[in-house]
PDB file of C-alpha atoms in Angstrom:
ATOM      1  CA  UNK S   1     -45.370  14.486  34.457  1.00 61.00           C
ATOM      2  CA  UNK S   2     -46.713  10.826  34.364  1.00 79.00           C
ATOM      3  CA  UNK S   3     -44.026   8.379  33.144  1.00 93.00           C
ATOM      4  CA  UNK S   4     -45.159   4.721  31.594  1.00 97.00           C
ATOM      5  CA  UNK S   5     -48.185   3.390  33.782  1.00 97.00           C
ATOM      6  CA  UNK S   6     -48.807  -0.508  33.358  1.00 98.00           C
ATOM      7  CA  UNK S   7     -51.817  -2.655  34.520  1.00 97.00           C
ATOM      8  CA  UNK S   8     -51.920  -4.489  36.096  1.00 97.00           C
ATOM      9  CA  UNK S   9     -49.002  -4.788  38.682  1.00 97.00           C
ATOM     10  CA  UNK S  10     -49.382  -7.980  39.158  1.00 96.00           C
ATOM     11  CA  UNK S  11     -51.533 -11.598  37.910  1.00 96.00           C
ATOM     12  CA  UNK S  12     -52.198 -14.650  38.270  1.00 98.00           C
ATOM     13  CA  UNK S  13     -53.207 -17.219  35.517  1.00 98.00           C
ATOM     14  CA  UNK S  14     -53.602 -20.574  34.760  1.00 98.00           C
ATOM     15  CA  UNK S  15     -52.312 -22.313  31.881  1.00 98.00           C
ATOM     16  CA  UNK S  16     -54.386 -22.787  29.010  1.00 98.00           C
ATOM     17  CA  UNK S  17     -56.220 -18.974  29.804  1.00 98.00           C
ATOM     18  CA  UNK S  18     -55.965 -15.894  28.439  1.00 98.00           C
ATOM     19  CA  UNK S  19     -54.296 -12.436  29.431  1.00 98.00           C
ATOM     20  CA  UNK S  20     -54.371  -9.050  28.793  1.00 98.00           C
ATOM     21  CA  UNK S  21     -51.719  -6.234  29.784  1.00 98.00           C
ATOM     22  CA  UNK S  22     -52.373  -2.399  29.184  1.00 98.00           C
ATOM     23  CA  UNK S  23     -49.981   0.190  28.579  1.00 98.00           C
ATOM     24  CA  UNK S  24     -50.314   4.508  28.527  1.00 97.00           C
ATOM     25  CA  UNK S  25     -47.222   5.902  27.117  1.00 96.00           C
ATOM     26  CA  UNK S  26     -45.826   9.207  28.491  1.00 95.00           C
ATOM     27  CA  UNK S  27     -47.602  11.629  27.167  1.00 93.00           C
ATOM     28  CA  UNK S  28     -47.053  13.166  23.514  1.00 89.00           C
ATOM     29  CA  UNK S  29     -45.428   9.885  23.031  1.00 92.00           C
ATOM     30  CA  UNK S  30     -46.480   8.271  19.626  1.00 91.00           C
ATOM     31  CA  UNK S  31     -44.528   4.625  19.795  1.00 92.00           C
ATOM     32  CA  UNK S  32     -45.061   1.935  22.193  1.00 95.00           C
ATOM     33  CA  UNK S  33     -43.050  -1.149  22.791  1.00 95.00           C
ATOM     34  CA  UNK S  34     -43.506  -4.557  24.295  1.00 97.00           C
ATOM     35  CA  UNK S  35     -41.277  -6.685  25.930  1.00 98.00           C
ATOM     36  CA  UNK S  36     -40.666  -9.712  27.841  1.00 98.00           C
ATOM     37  CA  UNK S  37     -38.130 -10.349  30.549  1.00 97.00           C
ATOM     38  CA  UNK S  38     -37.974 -13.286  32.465  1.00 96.00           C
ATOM     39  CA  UNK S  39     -35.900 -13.614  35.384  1.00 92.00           C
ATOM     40  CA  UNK S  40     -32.126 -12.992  35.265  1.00 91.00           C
ATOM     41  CA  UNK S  41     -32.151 -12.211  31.371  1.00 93.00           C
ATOM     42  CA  UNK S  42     -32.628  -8.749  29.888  1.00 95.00           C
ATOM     43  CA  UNK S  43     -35.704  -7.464  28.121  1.00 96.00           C
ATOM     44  CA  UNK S  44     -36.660  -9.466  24.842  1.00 96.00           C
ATOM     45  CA  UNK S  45     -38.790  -7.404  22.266  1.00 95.00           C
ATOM     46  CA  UNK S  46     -42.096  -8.177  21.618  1.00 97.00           C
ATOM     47  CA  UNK S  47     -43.246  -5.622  19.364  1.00 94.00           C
ATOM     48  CA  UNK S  48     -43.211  -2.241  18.402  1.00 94.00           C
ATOM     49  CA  UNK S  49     -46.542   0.303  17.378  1.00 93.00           C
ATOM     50  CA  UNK S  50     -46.426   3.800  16.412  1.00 91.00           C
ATOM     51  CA  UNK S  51     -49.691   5.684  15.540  1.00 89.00           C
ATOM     52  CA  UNK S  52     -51.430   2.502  15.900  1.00 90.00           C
ATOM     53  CA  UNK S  53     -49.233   0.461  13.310  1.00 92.00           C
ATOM     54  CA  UNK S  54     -47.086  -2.568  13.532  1.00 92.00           C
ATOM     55  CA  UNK S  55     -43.675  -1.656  13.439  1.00 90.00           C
ATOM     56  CA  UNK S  56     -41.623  -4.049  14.647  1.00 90.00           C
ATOM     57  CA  UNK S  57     -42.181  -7.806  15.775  1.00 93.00           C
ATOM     58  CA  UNK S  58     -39.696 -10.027  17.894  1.00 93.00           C
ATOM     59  CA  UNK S  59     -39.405 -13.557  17.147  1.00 93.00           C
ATOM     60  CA  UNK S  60     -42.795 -15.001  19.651  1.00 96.00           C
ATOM     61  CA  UNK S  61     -45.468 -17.180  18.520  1.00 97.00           C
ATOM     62  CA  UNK S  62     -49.204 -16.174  17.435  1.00 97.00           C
ATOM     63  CA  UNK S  63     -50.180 -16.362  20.663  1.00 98.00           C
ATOM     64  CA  UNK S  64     -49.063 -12.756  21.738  1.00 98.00           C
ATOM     65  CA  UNK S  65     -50.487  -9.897  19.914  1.00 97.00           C
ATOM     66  CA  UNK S  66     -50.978  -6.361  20.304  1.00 97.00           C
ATOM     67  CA  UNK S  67     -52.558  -3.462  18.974  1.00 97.00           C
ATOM     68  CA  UNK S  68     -52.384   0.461  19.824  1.00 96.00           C
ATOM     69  CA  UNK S  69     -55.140   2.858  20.428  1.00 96.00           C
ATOM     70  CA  UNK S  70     -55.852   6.342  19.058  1.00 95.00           C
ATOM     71  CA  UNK S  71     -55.066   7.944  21.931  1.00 94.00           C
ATOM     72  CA  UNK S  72     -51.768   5.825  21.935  1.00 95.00           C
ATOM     73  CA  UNK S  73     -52.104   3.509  24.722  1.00 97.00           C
ATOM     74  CA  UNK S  74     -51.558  -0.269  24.021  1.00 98.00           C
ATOM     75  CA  UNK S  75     -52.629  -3.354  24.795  1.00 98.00           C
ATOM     76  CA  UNK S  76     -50.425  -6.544  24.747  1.00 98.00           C
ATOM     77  CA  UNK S  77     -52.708 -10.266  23.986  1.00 98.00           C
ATOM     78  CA  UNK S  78     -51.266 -13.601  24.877  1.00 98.00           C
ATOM     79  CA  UNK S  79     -53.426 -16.524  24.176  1.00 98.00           C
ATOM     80  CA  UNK S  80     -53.082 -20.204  25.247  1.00 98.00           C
ATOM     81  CA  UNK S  81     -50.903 -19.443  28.284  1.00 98.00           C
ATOM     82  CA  UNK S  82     -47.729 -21.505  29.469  1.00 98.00           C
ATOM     83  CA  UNK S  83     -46.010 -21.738  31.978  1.00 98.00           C
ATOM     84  CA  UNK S  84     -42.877 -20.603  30.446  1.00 97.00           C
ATOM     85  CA  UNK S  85     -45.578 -17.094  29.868  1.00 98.00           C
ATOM     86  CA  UNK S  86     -43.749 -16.183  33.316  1.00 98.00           C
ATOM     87  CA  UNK S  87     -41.917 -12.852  33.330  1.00 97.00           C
ATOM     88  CA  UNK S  88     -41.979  -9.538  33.519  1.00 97.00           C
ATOM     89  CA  UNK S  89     -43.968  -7.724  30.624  1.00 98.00           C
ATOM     90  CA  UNK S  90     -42.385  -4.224  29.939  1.00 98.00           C
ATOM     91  CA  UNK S  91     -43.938  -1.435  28.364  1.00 98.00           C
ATOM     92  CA  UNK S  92     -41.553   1.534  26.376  1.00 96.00           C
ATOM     93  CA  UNK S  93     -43.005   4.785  25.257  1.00 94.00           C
ATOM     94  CA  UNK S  94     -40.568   6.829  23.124  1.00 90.00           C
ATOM     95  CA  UNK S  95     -41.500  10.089  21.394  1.00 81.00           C
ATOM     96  CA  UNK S  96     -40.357   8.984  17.729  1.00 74.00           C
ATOM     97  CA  UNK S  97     -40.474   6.325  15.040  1.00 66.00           C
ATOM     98  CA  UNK S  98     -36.985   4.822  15.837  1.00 63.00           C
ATOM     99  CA  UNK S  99     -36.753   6.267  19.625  1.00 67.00           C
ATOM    100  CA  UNK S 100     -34.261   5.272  20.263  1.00 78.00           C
ATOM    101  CA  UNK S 101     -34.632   6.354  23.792  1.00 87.00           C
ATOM    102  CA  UNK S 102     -36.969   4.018  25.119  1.00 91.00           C
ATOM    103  CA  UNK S 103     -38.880   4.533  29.008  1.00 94.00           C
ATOM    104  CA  UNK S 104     -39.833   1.835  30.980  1.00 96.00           C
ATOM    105  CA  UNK S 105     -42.696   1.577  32.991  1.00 97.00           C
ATOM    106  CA  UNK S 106     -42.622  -0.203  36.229  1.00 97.00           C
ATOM    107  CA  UNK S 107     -43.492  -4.070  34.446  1.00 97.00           C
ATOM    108  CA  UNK S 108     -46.853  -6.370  34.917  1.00 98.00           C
ATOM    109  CA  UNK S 109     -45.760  -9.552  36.558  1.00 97.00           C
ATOM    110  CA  UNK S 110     -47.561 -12.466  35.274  1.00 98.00           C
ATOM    111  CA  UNK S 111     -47.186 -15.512  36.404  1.00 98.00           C
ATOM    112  CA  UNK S 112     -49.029 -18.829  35.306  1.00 98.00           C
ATOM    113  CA  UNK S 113     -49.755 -22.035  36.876  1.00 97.00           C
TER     114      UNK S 113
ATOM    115  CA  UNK T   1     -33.376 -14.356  20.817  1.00 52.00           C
ATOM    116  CA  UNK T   2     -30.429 -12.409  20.160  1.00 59.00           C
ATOM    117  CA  UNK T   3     -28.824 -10.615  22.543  1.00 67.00           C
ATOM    118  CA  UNK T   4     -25.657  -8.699  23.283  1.00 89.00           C
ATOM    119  CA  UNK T   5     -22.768 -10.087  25.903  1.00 94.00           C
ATOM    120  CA  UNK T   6     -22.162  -8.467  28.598  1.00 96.00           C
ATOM    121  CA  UNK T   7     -19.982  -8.617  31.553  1.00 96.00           C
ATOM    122  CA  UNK T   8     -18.979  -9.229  34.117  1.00 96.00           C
ATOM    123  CA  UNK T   9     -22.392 -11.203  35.244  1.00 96.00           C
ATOM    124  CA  UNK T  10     -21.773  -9.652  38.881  1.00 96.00           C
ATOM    125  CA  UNK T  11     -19.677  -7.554  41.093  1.00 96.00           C
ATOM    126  CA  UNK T  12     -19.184  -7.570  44.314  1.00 96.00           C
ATOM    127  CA  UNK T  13     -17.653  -3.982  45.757  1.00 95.00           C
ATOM    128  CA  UNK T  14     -16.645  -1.817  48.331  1.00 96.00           C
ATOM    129  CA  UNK T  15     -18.187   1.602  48.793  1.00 96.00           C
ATOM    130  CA  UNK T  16     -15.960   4.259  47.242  1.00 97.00           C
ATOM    131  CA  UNK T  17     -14.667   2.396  44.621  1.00 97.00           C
ATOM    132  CA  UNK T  18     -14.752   2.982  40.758  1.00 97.00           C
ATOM    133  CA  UNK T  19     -16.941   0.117  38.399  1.00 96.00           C
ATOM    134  CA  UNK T  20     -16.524  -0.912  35.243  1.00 97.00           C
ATOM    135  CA  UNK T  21     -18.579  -2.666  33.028  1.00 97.00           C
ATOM    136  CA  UNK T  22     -18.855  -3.446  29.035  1.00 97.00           C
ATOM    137  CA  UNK T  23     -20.793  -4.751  26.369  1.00 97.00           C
ATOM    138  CA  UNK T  24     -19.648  -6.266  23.102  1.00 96.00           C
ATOM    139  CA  UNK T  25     -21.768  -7.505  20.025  1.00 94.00           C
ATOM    140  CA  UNK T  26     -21.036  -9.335  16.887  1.00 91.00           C
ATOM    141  CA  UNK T  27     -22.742  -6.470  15.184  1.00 89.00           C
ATOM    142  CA  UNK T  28     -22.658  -2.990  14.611  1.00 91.00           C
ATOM    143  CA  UNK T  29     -25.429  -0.788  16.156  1.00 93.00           C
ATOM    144  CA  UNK T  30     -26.558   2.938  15.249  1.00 92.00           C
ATOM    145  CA  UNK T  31     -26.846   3.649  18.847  1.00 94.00           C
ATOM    146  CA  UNK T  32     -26.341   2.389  22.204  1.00 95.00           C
ATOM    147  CA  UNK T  33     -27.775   2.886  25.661  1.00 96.00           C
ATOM    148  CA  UNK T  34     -27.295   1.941  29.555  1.00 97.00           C
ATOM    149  CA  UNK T  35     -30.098   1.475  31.638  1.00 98.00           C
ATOM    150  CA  UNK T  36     -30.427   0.460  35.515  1.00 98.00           C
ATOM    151  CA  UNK T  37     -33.083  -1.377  37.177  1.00 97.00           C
ATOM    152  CA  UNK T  38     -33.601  -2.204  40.367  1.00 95.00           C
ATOM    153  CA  UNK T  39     -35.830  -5.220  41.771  1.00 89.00           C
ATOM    154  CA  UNK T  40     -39.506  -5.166  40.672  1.00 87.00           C
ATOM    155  CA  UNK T  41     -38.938  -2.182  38.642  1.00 92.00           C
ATOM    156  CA  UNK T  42     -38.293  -1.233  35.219  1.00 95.00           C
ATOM    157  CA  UNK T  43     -35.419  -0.322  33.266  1.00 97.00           C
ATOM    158  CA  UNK T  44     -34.466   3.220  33.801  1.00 96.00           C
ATOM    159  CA  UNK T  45     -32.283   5.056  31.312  1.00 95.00           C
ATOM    160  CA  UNK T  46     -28.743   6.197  32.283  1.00 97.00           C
ATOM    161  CA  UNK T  47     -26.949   7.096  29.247  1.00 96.00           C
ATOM    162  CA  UNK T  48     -27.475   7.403  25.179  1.00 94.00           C
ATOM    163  CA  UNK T  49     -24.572   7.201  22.814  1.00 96.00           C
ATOM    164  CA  UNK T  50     -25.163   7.971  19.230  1.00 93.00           C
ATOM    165  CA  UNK T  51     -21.737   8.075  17.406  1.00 94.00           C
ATOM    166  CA  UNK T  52     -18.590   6.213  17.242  1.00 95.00           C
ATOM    167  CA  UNK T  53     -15.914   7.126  19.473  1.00 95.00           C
ATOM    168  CA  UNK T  54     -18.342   9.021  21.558  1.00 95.00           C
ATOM    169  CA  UNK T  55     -17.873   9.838  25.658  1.00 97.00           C
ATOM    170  CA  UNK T  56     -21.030  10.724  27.556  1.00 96.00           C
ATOM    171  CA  UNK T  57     -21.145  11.370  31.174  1.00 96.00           C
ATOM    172  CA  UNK T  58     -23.656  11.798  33.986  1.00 95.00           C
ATOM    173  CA  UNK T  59     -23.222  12.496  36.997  1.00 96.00           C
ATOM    174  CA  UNK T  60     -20.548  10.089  38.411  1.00 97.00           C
ATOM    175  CA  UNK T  61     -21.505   7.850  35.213  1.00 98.00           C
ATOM    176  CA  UNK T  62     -19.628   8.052  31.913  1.00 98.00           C
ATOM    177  CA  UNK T  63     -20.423   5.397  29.357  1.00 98.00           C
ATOM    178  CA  UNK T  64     -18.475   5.330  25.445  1.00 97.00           C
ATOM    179  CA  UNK T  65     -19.504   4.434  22.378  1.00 97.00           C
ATOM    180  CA  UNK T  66     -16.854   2.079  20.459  1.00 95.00           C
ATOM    181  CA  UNK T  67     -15.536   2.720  18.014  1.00 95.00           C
ATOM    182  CA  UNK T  68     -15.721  -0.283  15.712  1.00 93.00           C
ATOM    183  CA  UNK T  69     -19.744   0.568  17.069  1.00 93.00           C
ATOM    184  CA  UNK T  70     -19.690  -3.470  18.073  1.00 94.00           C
ATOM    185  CA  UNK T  71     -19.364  -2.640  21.852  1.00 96.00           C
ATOM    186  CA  UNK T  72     -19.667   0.046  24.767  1.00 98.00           C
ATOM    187  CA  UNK T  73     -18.249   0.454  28.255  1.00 97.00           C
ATOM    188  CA  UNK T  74     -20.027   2.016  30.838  1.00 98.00           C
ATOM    189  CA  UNK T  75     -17.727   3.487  34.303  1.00 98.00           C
ATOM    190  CA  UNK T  76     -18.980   4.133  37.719  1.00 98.00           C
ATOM    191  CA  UNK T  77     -16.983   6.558  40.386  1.00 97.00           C
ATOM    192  CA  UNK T  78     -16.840   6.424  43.924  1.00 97.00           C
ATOM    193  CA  UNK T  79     -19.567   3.823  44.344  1.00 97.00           C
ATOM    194  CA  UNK T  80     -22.282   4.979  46.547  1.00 96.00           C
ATOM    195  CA  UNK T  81     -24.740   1.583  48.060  1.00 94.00           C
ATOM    196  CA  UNK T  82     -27.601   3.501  46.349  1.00 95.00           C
ATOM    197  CA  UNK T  83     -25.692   2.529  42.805  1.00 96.00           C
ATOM    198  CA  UNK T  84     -26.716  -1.236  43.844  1.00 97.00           C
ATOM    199  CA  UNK T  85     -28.386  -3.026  40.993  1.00 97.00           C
ATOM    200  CA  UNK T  86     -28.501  -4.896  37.244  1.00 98.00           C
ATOM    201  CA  UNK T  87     -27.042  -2.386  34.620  1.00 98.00           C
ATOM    202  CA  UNK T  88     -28.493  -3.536  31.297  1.00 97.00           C
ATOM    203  CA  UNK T  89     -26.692  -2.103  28.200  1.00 97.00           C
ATOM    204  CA  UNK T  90     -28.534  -1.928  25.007  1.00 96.00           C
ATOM    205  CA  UNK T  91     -28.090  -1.260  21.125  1.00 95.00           C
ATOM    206  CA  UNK T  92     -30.298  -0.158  18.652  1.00 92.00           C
ATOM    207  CA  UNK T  93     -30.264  -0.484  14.245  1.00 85.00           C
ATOM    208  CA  UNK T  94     -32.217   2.255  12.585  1.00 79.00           C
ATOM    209  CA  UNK T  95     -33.141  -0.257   9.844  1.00 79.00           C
ATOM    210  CA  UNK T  96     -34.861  -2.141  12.710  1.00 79.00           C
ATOM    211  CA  UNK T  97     -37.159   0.688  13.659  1.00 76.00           C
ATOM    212  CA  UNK T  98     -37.461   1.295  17.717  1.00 81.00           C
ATOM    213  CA  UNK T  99     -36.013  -2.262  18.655  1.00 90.00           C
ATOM    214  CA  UNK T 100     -33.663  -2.676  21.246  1.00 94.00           C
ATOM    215  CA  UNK T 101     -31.476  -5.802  21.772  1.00 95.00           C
ATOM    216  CA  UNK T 102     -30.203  -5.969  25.671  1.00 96.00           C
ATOM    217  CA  UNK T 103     -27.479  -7.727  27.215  1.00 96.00           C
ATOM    218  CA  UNK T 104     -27.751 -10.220  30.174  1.00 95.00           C
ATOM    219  CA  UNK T 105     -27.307  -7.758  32.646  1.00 96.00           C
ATOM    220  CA  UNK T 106     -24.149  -6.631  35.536  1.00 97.00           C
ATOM    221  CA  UNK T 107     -25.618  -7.251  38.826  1.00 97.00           C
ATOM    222  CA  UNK T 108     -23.796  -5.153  40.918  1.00 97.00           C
ATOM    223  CA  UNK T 109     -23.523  -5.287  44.810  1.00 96.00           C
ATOM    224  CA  UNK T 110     -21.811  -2.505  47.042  1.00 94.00           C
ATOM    225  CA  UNK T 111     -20.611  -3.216  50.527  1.00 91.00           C
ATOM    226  CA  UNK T 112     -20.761   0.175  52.706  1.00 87.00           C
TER     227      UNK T 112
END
């Protein structure tokens, strides 16, 4: 079986730009979570979706959004890059609501310049 | 943002021997969870906990849930080098839907 796929692996962007990160969940998975790590911290959340609604949002700016699609895959938004942007960008598929087990896919890496 | 403290930071060990690692919080959570990950990879899951006082083992892993539910301790036997890595412990609130809130991490090094 599949596990959490993320795309890209790996970008490169400038400050100022704008990025998009795509998620597909494991499969009969209905919630999808977002978050950010950057290097030698653990994972802060983003948000949360599950069957395409808003459940949860961390404590980031307007810049990052993110929306889910009706066949459950997601899409994370950040706008107006900085270079503090840099991390990894996690994706978590879990099966319910309120999880709360939560798999990881392998991360994009974006980093900005 | 908020996060849970964990420790130690790192550990330096020889093959064979036992680990141990915790995680305390200034809260109480529903439920709590240790995850690995290794460089340029994501977090894997280890172990769930989802009572108080609970003891949950796999494999040579066995991870407890507190019971005051404001921390968890997760043990590793006879340390293999494959065991290398940053053990991230995690809790989750049901009243905050599917977030989790991670500590800093346990970087953990194994000399064979």
């Amino acid at each position: 079986d599949a596990g959490v796929t993320q795309s890209p692996t790996h970008l490169i962007k400038t400050r100022g730009q704008h990025v998009t990160l795509r998620c597909s969940p494991i499969s009969g998975h209905k919630s999808v979570s977002w978050y950010q790590q950057v290097l030698g911290q653990g994972p802060q959340f983003i948000f949360q979706y599950y069957e395409k609604e808003e459940r949860g949002r961390g404590n980031f700016p307007d810049r990052f959004s993110a929306r889910q699609f009706p066949n459950y895959s997601s899409e994370l938004n950040v706008n107006a890059l900085l270079l503090g942007d840099s991390a990894l960008y996690l994706c978590a598929s879990t099966p319910r609501d309120r999880g709360p087990e939560a798999f990881f896919g392998q991360g994009t890496r974006l980093t900005v310049v | 943002g908020q996060q849970l403290n964990q420790s130690p930071q790192s550990m330096f060990i020889q093959e064979g021997e036992d680990v141990s690692m915790n995680c305390t919080s200034s809260s109480i959570f529903n439920t709590w969870l240790w995850y690995k990950q290794d460089p340029g990879e994501g977090p894997v899951l280890l172990i769930a906990l989802y009572k108080a006082g609970e003891l949950t083992s796999n494999g040579r892993l066995t991870a407890q849930f507190g019971i005051t539910r404001k921390d968890s301790f997760l043990n590793i036997s006879a340390s293999i080098p494959s065991d290398v890595g940053i053990y991230f412990c995690a809790g989750q609130n049901y009243n905050q839907g599917g977030k989790l809130i991670f500590g800093q991490g346990t970087e953990l090094s194994v000399k064979p």
